Coordinates of C-alpha atoms in Angstrom, one line a residue:
Chain A
X199 CA -6.7 -32.8 18.6
X200 CA -9.3 -29.8 19.8
X201 CA -6.0 -27.7 20.1
X202 CA -4.8 -28.3 16.4
X203 CA -8.3 -27.3 15.3
X204 CA -8.6 -24.3 17.3
X205 CA -5.1 -23.0 16.5
X206 CA -4.9 -24.4 12.6
X207 CA -4.1 -21.1 10.8
X208 CA -1.9 -20.1 13.8
X209 CA 0.0 -23.3 13.0
X210 CA 0.1 -22.8 9.7
X211 CA 1.2 -19.4 9.7
X212 CA 4.2 -19.7 12.0
X213 CA 5.4 -23.1 9.8
X214 CA 5.3 -21.0 6.6
X215 CA 6.8 -17.9 8.2
X216 CA 9.7 -19.8 9.5
X217 CA 9.8 -21.2 6.1
X218 CA 9.7 -18.2 4.5
X219 CA 12.6 -16.5 7.0
X220 CA 14.9 -19.7 6.6
X221 CA 14.7 -19.3 3.2
X222 CA 16.1 -15.6 2.9
X223 CA 18.3 -16.7 5.4
X224 CA 19.5 -19.4 2.8
X225 CA 19.5 -16.8 -0.2
X226 CA 22.3 -14.4 1.9
X227 CA 24.3 -17.2 3.2
X228 CA 24.4 -20.0 0.7
X229 CA 27.6 -20.0 -1.3
X230 CA 26.6 -21.6 -4.0
X231 CA 24.1 -19.4 -6.1
X232 CA 22.4 -22.3 -7.2
X233 CA 21.6 -23.1 -3.4
X234 CA 20.4 -19.3 -3.4
X235 CA 17.8 -19.9 -5.8
X236 CA 16.7 -23.0 -4.5
X237 CA 16.2 -21.3 -0.9
X238 CA 14.7 -18.5 -2.5
X239 CA 12.0 -21.0 -4.2
X240 CA 11.3 -22.1 -0.7
X241 CA 10.3 -18.5 0.5
X242 CA 8.3 -18.2 -2.7
X243 CA 6.3 -20.9 -2.1
X244 CA 5.7 -20.0 1.8
X245 CA 4.6 -16.7 0.8
X246 CA 2.2 -18.2 -1.5
X247 CA 0.8 -20.3 1.1
X248 CA 0.8 -17.1 3.7
X249 CA -1.3 -15.2 0.6
X250 CA -3.7 -18.0 1.1
X251 CA -4.4 -17.7 4.7
X252 CA -5.0 -13.7 3.9
X253 CA -8.0 -14.6 1.4
X254 CA -5.7 -14.1 -1.8
X255 CA -6.3 -17.0 -3.5
X256 CA -5.7 -15.9 -7.2
X257 CA -2.5 -13.8 -5.8
X258 CA -1.3 -17.2 -4.7
X259 CA -1.6 -19.0 -8.1
X260 CA 0.0 -15.6 -9.6
X261 CA 2.9 -15.7 -7.3
X262 CA 3.4 -19.8 -7.8
X263 CA 3.0 -19.1 -11.6
X264 CA 5.2 -16.1 -12.2
X265 CA 7.7 -16.3 -9.3
X266 CA 7.8 -19.8 -8.6
X267 CA 7.4 -20.5 -12.3
X268 CA 8.7 -18.1 -14.3
X269 CA 11.4 -15.9 -12.5
X270 CA 13.3 -18.5 -10.7
X271 CA 13.5 -20.9 -13.9
X272 CA 14.8 -17.5 -15.5
X273 CA 17.3 -17.0 -12.6
X274 CA 18.7 -20.9 -12.9
X275 CA 18.6 -20.4 -16.6
X276 CA 21.1 -17.0 -16.2
X277 CA 23.1 -19.0 -13.8
X278 CA 23.8 -21.8 -16.4
X279 CA 25.0 -19.6 -18.9
X280 CA 27.2 -18.0 -16.5
X281 CA 30.1 -19.3 -15.6
X282 CA 29.9 -18.6 -11.5
X283 CA 33.2 -20.5 -10.6
X284 CA 35.2 -17.8 -12.0
X285 CA 33.7 -16.0 -8.7
X286 CA 36.4 -16.5 -6.4
X287 CA 34.9 -17.5 -2.7
X288 CA 36.4 -15.3 -0.7
X289 CA 34.6 -12.1 -2.3
X290 CA 31.3 -14.2 -3.0
X291 CA 30.7 -15.1 0.6
X292 CA 30.6 -12.6 3.9
X293 CA 33.7 -10.1 3.3
X294 CA 35.1 -8.2 6.0
X295 CA 32.6 -5.2 5.9
X296 CA 29.7 -8.0 6.4
X297 CA 29.5 -7.1 10.1
X298 CA 29.2 -3.5 9.7
X299 CA 26.4 -4.6 6.9
X300 CA 24.4 -6.4 9.3
X301 CA 24.6 -4.4 12.3
X302 CA 23.4 -1.3 9.4
X303 CA 20.5 -3.8 8.8
X304 CA 19.6 -4.5 12.2
X305 CA 19.4 -1.0 13.2
X306 CA 17.6 0.0 10.0
X307 CA 14.7 -3.0 11.3
X308 CA 14.5 -1.5 14.6
X309 CA 13.5 2.0 13.5
X310 CA 11.0 0.6 11.2
X311 CA 9.9 -2.1 13.9
X312 CA 9.5 1.2 16.2
X313 CA 7.4 3.2 13.6
X314 CA 5.0 0.2 13.2
X315 CA 4.3 -0.9 17.0
X316 CA 3.9 3.3 17.4
X317 CA 1.4 3.3 15.1
X318 CA -2.0 2.1 14.2
X319 CA -3.0 -0.6 11.9
X320 CA -6.1 1.1 10.6
X321 CA -9.9 0.1 11.1
X322 CA -10.8 -3.2 10.7
X323 CA -12.4 -3.5 7.5
X324 CA -15.1 -5.8 6.1
X325 CA -13.0 -9.0 6.3
X326 CA -12.8 -12.0 3.8
X327 CA -16.5 -11.3 2.5
X328 CA -15.0 -8.0 0.9
X329 CA -12.5 -9.8 -0.9
X330 CA -14.9 -12.2 -2.9
X331 CA -18.0 -10.1 -3.7
X332 CA -19.1 -8.1 -6.6
X333 CA -22.0 -5.6 -6.1
X334 CA -23.3 -7.5 -3.7
X335 CA -23.0 -10.9 -4.9
X336 CA -20.9 -13.5 -3.8
X337 CA -18.1 -14.4 -6.4
X338 CA -14.6 -15.7 -6.3
X339 CA -11.7 -13.8 -5.4
X340 CA -10.3 -14.2 -8.9
X341 CA -13.9 -12.6 -10.5
X342 CA -13.9 -9.9 -7.4
X343 CA -10.1 -9.1 -8.8
X344 CA -11.2 -8.6 -12.5
X345 CA -14.0 -6.7 -11.9
X346 CA -11.8 -4.3 -10.0
X347 CA -9.1 -4.3 -12.4
X348 CA -10.8 -3.6 -15.6
X349 CA -13.2 -1.5 -14.1
X350 CA -11.4 1.0 -11.5
X351 CA -7.5 0.1 -12.6
X352 CA -7.9 -0.2 -16.1
X353 CA -5.4 2.8 -17.3
X354 CA -2.6 1.4 -14.8
X355 CA -2.9 -2.0 -15.8
X356 CA -2.7 -0.5 -19.9
X357 CA 0.2 1.0 -18.9
X358 CA 2.2 -1.6 -17.2
X359 CA 1.8 -3.3 -20.6
X360 CA 4.3 -0.6 -21.7
X361 CA 6.4 -1.3 -19.0
X362 CA 6.4 -4.8 -19.6
X363 CA 7.1 -4.0 -23.6
X364 CA 10.2 -1.5 -22.3
X365 CA 12.0 -4.2 -20.2
X366 CA 11.4 -7.1 -23.2
X367 CA 13.0 -4.6 -25.4
X368 CA 15.7 -3.5 -23.1
X369 CA 16.4 -7.6 -22.3
X370 CA 16.6 -8.2 -25.8
X371 CA 19.1 -5.2 -26.0
X372 CA 21.5 -6.0 -23.6
X373 CA 21.9 -9.7 -24.6
X374 CA 22.2 -8.9 -28.0
X375 CA 26.1 -10.0 -29.1
X376 CA 26.6 -6.6 -31.0
X377 CA 24.9 -4.3 -28.3
X378 CA 28.4 -2.3 -28.5
X379 CA 29.5 -3.0 -25.2
X380 CA 32.3 -5.3 -26.0
X381 CA 35.9 -3.4 -26.8
X382 CA 38.6 -5.1 -28.0
X383 CA 39.6 -8.4 -26.3
X384 CA 36.5 -8.1 -24.0
X385 CA 37.8 -5.1 -21.9
X386 CA 36.4 -1.9 -22.3
X387 CA 37.6 0.7 -24.0
X388 CA 39.2 3.5 -21.9
Chain B
X245 CA -5.5 -15.1 16.3
X246 CA -3.2 -13.9 13.4
X247 CA -3.5 -10.3 12.5
X248 CA -1.8 -8.1 10.6
X249 CA 0.8 -7.6 12.6
X250 CA 2.3 -10.6 12.9
X251 CA 2.0 -10.2 8.9
X252 CA 3.7 -6.5 9.2
X253 CA 6.7 -8.4 11.3
X254 CA 7.2 -11.4 9.0
X255 CA 7.5 -8.7 6.3
X256 CA 10.0 -6.8 8.4
X257 CA 12.1 -9.5 8.8
X258 CA 12.1 -10.5 5.1
X259 CA 12.7 -7.0 4.0
X260 CA 15.7 -6.5 6.8
X261 CA 17.0 -9.7 5.3
X262 CA 17.2 -8.8 1.5
X263 CA 18.6 -5.3 2.7
X264 CA 21.9 -7.1 4.5
X265 CA 21.9 -9.4 1.5
X266 CA 21.9 -6.2 -0.7
X267 CA 25.0 -4.8 1.3
X268 CA 26.6 -8.3 1.7
X269 CA 27.0 -10.0 -1.2
X270 CA 28.8 -9.1 -4.3
X271 CA 27.6 -11.8 -6.5
X272 CA 25.5 -9.6 -9.0
X273 CA 23.0 -12.9 -9.3
X274 CA 22.4 -13.2 -5.5
X275 CA 22.2 -9.6 -5.4
X276 CA 19.0 -9.8 -7.4
X277 CA 17.4 -12.7 -5.4
X278 CA 17.8 -10.3 -2.2
X279 CA 15.9 -7.6 -4.3
X280 CA 13.4 -10.4 -4.8
X281 CA 12.8 -10.7 -1.3
X282 CA 12.2 -7.5 -0.3
X283 CA 9.4 -7.5 -3.3
X284 CA 8.0 -10.4 -1.4
X285 CA 8.2 -8.2 1.8
X286 CA 6.0 -5.8 0.1
X287 CA 3.7 -7.8 -1.1
X288 CA 2.8 -9.4 2.3
X289 CA 2.4 -6.1 3.8
X290 CA -0.2 -5.2 1.1
X291 CA -2.0 -8.5 1.4
X292 CA -2.5 -8.2 4.9
X293 CA -3.7 -4.8 4.5
X294 CA -6.1 -5.7 2.1
X295 CA -7.7 -8.4 4.4
X296 CA -7.7 -6.3 7.5
X297 CA -9.5 -3.3 5.6
X298 CA -11.5 -5.3 3.8
X299 CA -10.1 -3.5 0.2
X300 CA -9.3 -5.4 -2.6
X301 CA -7.2 -2.7 -3.9
X302 CA -4.0 -3.9 -2.1
X303 CA -4.4 -6.9 -3.8
X304 CA -4.4 -5.2 -7.3
X305 CA -1.3 -3.1 -6.3
X306 CA 0.3 -6.6 -5.5
X307 CA -0.4 -7.4 -9.1
X308 CA 1.2 -4.7 -10.2
X309 CA 3.9 -5.0 -8.0
X310 CA 4.4 -8.6 -9.0
X311 CA 4.5 -7.6 -12.6
X312 CA 7.5 -4.6 -12.2
X313 CA 9.1 -7.1 -10.2
X314 CA 9.4 -9.8 -13.6
X315 CA 10.2 -6.9 -15.9
X316 CA 13.0 -6.2 -12.7
X317 CA 14.5 -9.3 -13.2
X318 CA 14.7 -9.4 -16.9
X319 CA 16.4 -6.2 -17.1
X320 CA 18.8 -7.7 -14.1
X321 CA 19.5 -10.7 -15.7
X322 CA 20.2 -9.3 -19.3
X323 CA 22.5 -6.7 -17.2
X324 CA 23.9 -10.0 -15.6
X325 CA 24.7 -11.5 -19.2
X326 CA 26.0 -8.1 -20.5
X327 CA 28.2 -7.9 -17.6
X328 CA 29.9 -11.3 -17.9
X329 CA 30.0 -10.8 -21.4
X330 CA 32.0 -7.6 -20.9
X331 CA 34.2 -8.7 -17.7
X332 CA 34.1 -12.3 -17.7
X333 CA 32.6 -12.1 -14.2
X334 CA 29.8 -11.5 -12.0
X335 CA 30.9 -9.8 -9.4
X336 CA 29.7 -6.3 -8.9
X337 CA 33.4 -4.8 -7.3
X338 CA 34.7 -5.5 -10.6
X339 CA 32.3 -3.7 -12.5
X340 CA 34.2 -0.1 -11.1
X341 CA 34.5 1.9 -14.2
X342 CA 32.1 4.8 -13.1
X343 CA 34.4 5.2 -9.7
X344 CA 35.5 8.7 -9.7

């Protein structure tokens, strides 16, 4: 029991890390897109838990609401709309160039890891207290983020709203029936 | 003691998984899921360094990344719908009109 309490954060971290990596492996190996989506959901939940461990409680809530709630439902809706049965199994799963891709990915990861281990992580700062204080008063993480967002990052915040508007218009135009994408018989005109 | 380095390594693993998924999978939906994995890896790094450096800006950046990821998912899924309507498939290898 003393071991458990002394190493609680480490144990939780390793459990969540294994869950996140297992979810990621599931995303790229499951044949069925629904199974991939569900294991992606596992990764999202584990990452939200990891956010809490790093004193980012507000972001953990945002992760749950936006990713697990919004984006995941969007994915599942599209999987339902699209007939995934038409994707032939041999082309849906790992193809013959898969080993090359895996080797390339591992080499890329090794290069980045070499760069990370050779560099330094920067000076340790104020820790958790700095993430929860506003002008010397201890408030919650959410209030501190609100102050930061609306005092120092107001212009990027407004620009992001334009990004969302453009994305919404684009998604609507792509989804329209008369978007000019369809030729005769569902084939593209030459 | 779990430090920022643990988070960087975990984020690296998730990023590499996402990149491998981008290269290996030919199903457009799964490719978009791999992209979400990469976004999550970036967010993990930002949160870890925000905690280590005691600077709240990293969490703000993570909020912006989540927003852009949501916009990207909406556009990408709209593209899937359009591709399915046009070609009756979501296989990326079948969308090769722009090949020279």
